[in-house]
PDB file of C-alpha atoms in Angstrom:
ATOM      1  CA  MET A 318      -6.925 -10.025  -8.887  1.00  0.00           C
ATOM      2  CA  ARG A 319      -4.572  -7.467  -7.339  1.00  0.00           C
ATOM      3  CA  ALA A 320      -6.409  -4.609  -9.041  1.00  0.00           C
ATOM      4  CA  ILE A 321      -9.745  -5.856  -7.733  1.00  0.00           C
ATOM      5  CA  ARG A 322      -8.326  -6.090  -4.232  1.00  0.00           C
ATOM      6  CA  VAL A 323      -6.919  -2.552  -4.398  1.00  0.00           C
ATOM      7  CA  VAL A 324     -10.216  -1.090  -5.643  1.00  0.00           C
ATOM      8  CA  PHE A 325     -12.201  -3.079  -3.068  1.00  0.00           C
ATOM      9  CA  GLU A 326      -9.993  -1.972  -0.159  1.00  0.00           C
ATOM     10  CA  ALA A 327     -10.039   1.656  -1.270  1.00  0.00           C
ATOM     11  CA  GLY A 328     -13.790   1.684  -1.855  1.00  0.00           C
ATOM     12  CA  ARG A 329     -14.920  -0.353   1.154  1.00  0.00           C
ATOM     13  CA  ALA A 330     -15.015   2.731   3.388  1.00  0.00           C
ATOM     14  CA  ARG A 331     -17.409   4.328   0.900  1.00  0.00           C
ATOM     15  CA  GLY A 332     -19.697   1.301   0.707  1.00  0.00           C
ATOM     16  CA  MET A 333     -18.250  -0.397  -2.378  1.00  0.00           C
ATOM     17  CA  GLY A 334     -18.662  -4.155  -2.398  1.00  0.00           C
ATOM     18  CA  LEU A 335     -16.537  -6.822  -4.055  1.00  0.00           C
ATOM     19  CA  TYR A 336     -18.858  -7.164  -7.043  1.00  0.00           C
ATOM     20  CA  ASP A 337     -18.728  -3.400  -7.670  1.00  0.00           C
ATOM     21  CA  ALA A 338     -14.918  -3.489  -7.457  1.00  0.00           C
ATOM     22  CA  GLN A 339     -14.850  -6.244 -10.072  1.00  0.00           C
ATOM     23  CA  LEU A 340     -17.038  -4.150 -12.376  1.00  0.00           C
ATOM     24  CA  VAL A 341     -14.812  -1.077 -11.965  1.00  0.00           C
ATOM     25  CA  VAL A 342     -11.678  -3.064 -12.809  1.00  0.00           C
ATOM     26  CA  HIS A 343     -13.389  -4.786 -15.744  1.00  0.00           C
ATOM     27  CA  GLU A 344     -14.553  -1.485 -17.241  1.00  0.00           C
ATOM     28  CA  ARG A 345     -11.114   0.035 -16.736  1.00  0.00           C
ATOM     29  CA  TYR A 346      -9.434  -2.848 -18.554  1.00  0.00           C
ATOM     30  CA  LEU A 347     -11.938  -2.616 -21.414  1.00  0.00           C
ATOM     31  CA  ARG A 348     -11.168   1.059 -21.867  1.00  0.00           C
ATOM     32  CA  TYR A 349      -7.450   1.275 -21.001  1.00  0.00           C
ATOM     33  CA  GLY A 350      -6.193  -2.306 -21.262  1.00  0.00           C
ATOM     34  CA  ASP A 351      -3.741  -1.608 -24.058  1.00  0.00           C
ATOM     35  CA  ARG A 352      -2.070   1.156 -22.014  1.00  0.00           C
ATOM     36  CA  MET A 353      -1.952  -0.456 -18.573  1.00  0.00           C
ATOM     37  CA  ALA A 354       1.274  -1.252 -16.779  1.00  0.00           C
ATOM     38  CA  ARG A 355       1.717  -4.795 -15.521  1.00  0.00           C
ATOM     39  CA  ILE A 356       2.280  -3.656 -11.940  1.00  0.00           C
ATOM     40  CA  PRO A 357       0.615  -0.316 -11.323  1.00  0.00           C
ATOM     41  CA  ARG A 358       2.357   2.154  -9.062  1.00  0.00           C
ATOM     42  CA  SER A 359       0.751   2.532  -5.681  1.00  0.00           C
ATOM     43  CA  PRO A 360      -0.841   5.935  -5.126  1.00  0.00           C
ATOM     44  CA  LEU A 361       1.084   7.809  -2.435  1.00  0.00           C
ATOM     45  CA  ASP A 362      -1.146  10.836  -1.947  1.00  0.00           C
ATOM     46  CA  LEU A 363      -2.632  11.180   1.522  1.00  0.00           C
ATOM     47  CA  GLU A 364      -6.242  10.948   0.334  1.00  0.00           C
ATOM     48  CA  SER A 365      -5.656   7.569  -1.357  1.00  0.00           C
ATOM     49  CA  LEU A 366      -3.647   6.160   1.541  1.00  0.00           C
ATOM     50  CA  ALA A 367      -6.224   7.363   4.080  1.00  0.00           C
ATOM     51  CA  ALA A 368      -9.051   5.788   2.044  1.00  0.00           C
ATOM     52  CA  ARG A 369      -7.197   2.474   1.979  1.00  0.00           C
ATOM     53  CA  ALA A 370      -6.529   2.676   5.716  1.00  0.00           C
ATOM     54  CA  ALA A 371     -10.189   3.462   6.405  1.00  0.00           C
ATOM     55  CA  GLY A 372     -11.214   0.307   4.544  1.00  0.00           C
ATOM     56  CA  LEU A 373      -9.002  -2.017   6.583  1.00  0.00           C
ATOM     57  CA  PRO A 374     -10.450  -4.435   9.098  1.00  0.00           C
ATOM     58  CA  GLY A 375      -9.487  -3.286  12.572  1.00  0.00           C
ATOM     59  CA  ARG A 376      -8.118  -0.046  13.947  1.00  0.00           C
ATOM     60  CA  VAL A 377      -4.781   1.170  12.552  1.00  0.00           C
ATOM     61  CA  VAL A 378      -2.344   1.483  15.466  1.00  0.00           C
ATOM     62  CA  ALA A 379       0.885   2.234  13.550  1.00  0.00           C
ATOM     63  CA  VAL A 380       2.347   2.838  10.111  1.00  0.00           C
ATOM     64  CA  GLU A 381       5.609   1.139   9.204  1.00  0.00           C
ATOM     65  CA  ALA A 382       7.947   1.267   6.208  1.00  0.00           C
ATOM     66  CA  VAL A 383       9.739  -2.033   5.581  1.00  0.00           C
ATOM     67  CA  ARG A 384      12.412  -2.622   2.946  1.00  0.00           C
ATOM     68  CA  ASP A 385      12.241  -5.728   0.810  1.00  0.00           C
ATOM     69  CA  GLY A 386      13.787  -6.806  -2.440  1.00  0.00           C
ATOM     70  CA  ASP A 387      13.933  -9.417  -5.137  1.00  0.00           C
ATOM     71  CA  THR A 388      15.856 -10.156  -8.293  1.00  0.00           C
ATOM     72  CA  VAL A 389      13.234  -8.568 -10.559  1.00  0.00           C
ATOM     73  CA  HIS A 390      12.450  -5.304  -8.745  1.00  0.00           C
ATOM     74  CA  ASP A 391      15.683  -4.749  -6.771  1.00  0.00           C
ATOM     75  CA  TRP A 392      15.040  -2.972  -3.436  1.00  0.00           C
ATOM     76  CA  PHE A 393      11.616  -1.498  -2.731  1.00  0.00           C
ATOM     77  CA  VAL A 394       9.693  -0.384   0.356  1.00  0.00           C
ATOM     78  CA  ASP A 395       6.345  -1.707   1.557  1.00  0.00           C
ATOM     79  CA  LEU A 396       4.274   0.807   3.468  1.00  0.00           C
ATOM     80  CA  LEU A 397       2.353  -1.167   6.089  1.00  0.00           C
ATOM     81  CA  ALA A 398      -0.665  -0.266   8.192  1.00  0.00           C
ATOM     82  CA  VAL A 399      -0.531  -2.251  11.422  1.00  0.00           C
ATOM     83  CA  THR A 400      -3.992  -3.012  12.821  1.00  0.00           C
ATOM     84  CA  ALA A 401      -5.396  -4.231  16.108  1.00  0.00           C
ATOM     85  CA  GLU A 402      -8.535  -6.268  16.676  1.00  0.00           C
ATOM     86  CA  PRO A 403      -7.975  -8.116  14.397  1.00  0.00           C
ATOM     87  CA  ALA A 404      -4.218  -7.851  14.589  1.00  0.00           C
ATOM     88  CA  GLY A 405      -2.517  -7.720  11.217  1.00  0.00           C
ATOM     89  CA  GLU A 406      -0.372  -5.927   8.688  1.00  0.00           C
ATOM     90  CA  HIS A 407      -1.847  -4.511   5.509  1.00  0.00           C
ATOM     91  CA  ARG A 408       0.027  -3.035   2.561  1.00  0.00           C
ATOM     92  CA  PRO A 409      -1.553   0.204   1.338  1.00  0.00           C
ATOM     93  CA  ALA A 410       1.449   0.872  -0.933  1.00  0.00           C
ATOM     94  CA  THR A 411       4.600  -0.638  -2.412  1.00  0.00           C
ATOM     95  CA  ILE A 412       7.157   1.919  -3.551  1.00  0.00           C
ATOM     96  CA  HIS A 413       9.722   1.108  -6.252  1.00  0.00           C
ATOM     97  CA  THR A 414      10.910   4.547  -7.416  1.00  0.00           C
ATOM     98  CA  ASP A 415      12.998   6.530  -4.903  1.00  0.00           C
ATOM     99  CA  PRO A 416      11.553   4.181  -2.288  1.00  0.00           C
ATOM    100  CA  ALA A 417      13.163   5.478   0.921  1.00  0.00           C
ATOM    101  CA  ALA A 418      12.323   9.147   0.461  1.00  0.00           C
ATOM    102  CA  ALA A 419       8.839   8.492  -0.896  1.00  0.00           C
ATOM    103  CA  ALA A 420       8.036   5.954   1.847  1.00  0.00           C
ATOM    104  CA  ASP A 421       9.251   8.318   4.536  1.00  0.00           C
ATOM    105  CA  ARG A 422       7.107  11.198   3.224  1.00  0.00           C
ATOM    106  CA  ALA A 423       3.989   9.103   2.621  1.00  0.00           C
ATOM    107  CA  GLY A 424       4.352   7.077   5.824  1.00  0.00           C
ATOM    108  CA  ARG A 425       4.815  10.149   8.016  1.00  0.00           C
ATOM    109  CA  ALA A 426       1.859  11.897   6.389  1.00  0.00           C
ATOM    110  CA  LEU A 427      -0.428   8.882   6.848  1.00  0.00           C
ATOM    111  CA  ALA A 428       0.711   8.318  10.434  1.00  0.00           C
ATOM    112  CA  ALA A 429       0.136  11.994  11.286  1.00  0.00           C
ATOM    113  CA  HIS A 430      -3.310  11.873   9.660  1.00  0.00           C
ATOM    114  CA  LEU A 431      -4.233   8.789  11.701  1.00  0.00           C
ATOM    115  CA  ALA A 432      -2.478  10.077  14.854  1.00  0.00           C
ATOM    116  CA  VAL A 433      -0.402   6.889  15.177  1.00  0.00           C
ATOM    117  CA  PRO A 434       3.366   6.276  15.342  1.00  0.00           C
ATOM    118  CA  PHE A 435       5.512   5.839  12.231  1.00  0.00           C
ATOM    119  CA  HIS A 436       8.511   3.482  12.086  1.00  0.00           C
ATOM    120  CA  PHE A 437      11.166   3.086   9.377  1.00  0.00           C
ATOM    121  CA  ALA A 438      14.111   1.052  10.646  1.00  0.00           C
ATOM    122  CA  SER A 439      16.366   1.346   7.586  1.00  0.00           C
ATOM    123  CA  PRO A 440      15.685   4.547   5.634  1.00  0.00           C
ATOM    124  CA  ASP A 441      19.317   5.058   4.607  1.00  0.00           C
ATOM    125  CA  THR A 442      20.498   1.525   3.806  1.00  0.00           C
ATOM    126  CA  PRO A 443      18.647  -1.358   2.152  1.00  0.00           C
ATOM    127  CA  ASP A 444      18.334  -3.981   4.863  1.00  0.00           C
ATOM    128  CA  GLY A 445      15.646  -6.651   4.656  1.00  0.00           C
ATOM    129  CA  GLN A 446      16.554  -7.782   8.189  1.00  0.00           C
ATOM    130  CA  ALA A 447      16.190  -4.389   9.932  1.00  0.00           C
ATOM    131  CA  PRO A 448      14.328  -4.520  13.243  1.00  0.00           C
ATOM    132  CA  ARG A 449      10.567  -4.261  12.973  1.00  0.00           C
ATOM    133  CA  ARG A 450       8.243  -2.236  15.154  1.00  0.00           C
ATOM    134  CA  ARG A 451       7.088  -4.116  18.218  1.00  0.00           C
ATOM    135  CA  PRO A 452       3.984  -3.215  20.250  1.00  0.00           C
TER     136      PRO A 452
END
């Protein structure tokens, strides 16, 4: 289901519907299923992030990097696109490897591309309670 959602969100800006996203994921699993990772790495290149942002409902008003963690994945960073009308937070990427540096680079690039502010409250220290961006 996560793969379908990712393909749908990335392709929505180019006219891809949910059914088409399901077909893409199905064909990919038929061809590459034996080599697929359980949790695919989020693409961090600007083109992929911009495509995901373009497919979000509402206008992106900020990009935020937020640390999180669990017992399986240790600390990681969620890159969030904050939208208005409808208000919400959407996760174009989750970064597990070198999360602070990669999130800072990708978040700044996406924010600059969208001409919106970027916020990363705890780039140097894992802190799941760091202050969040407020409008």
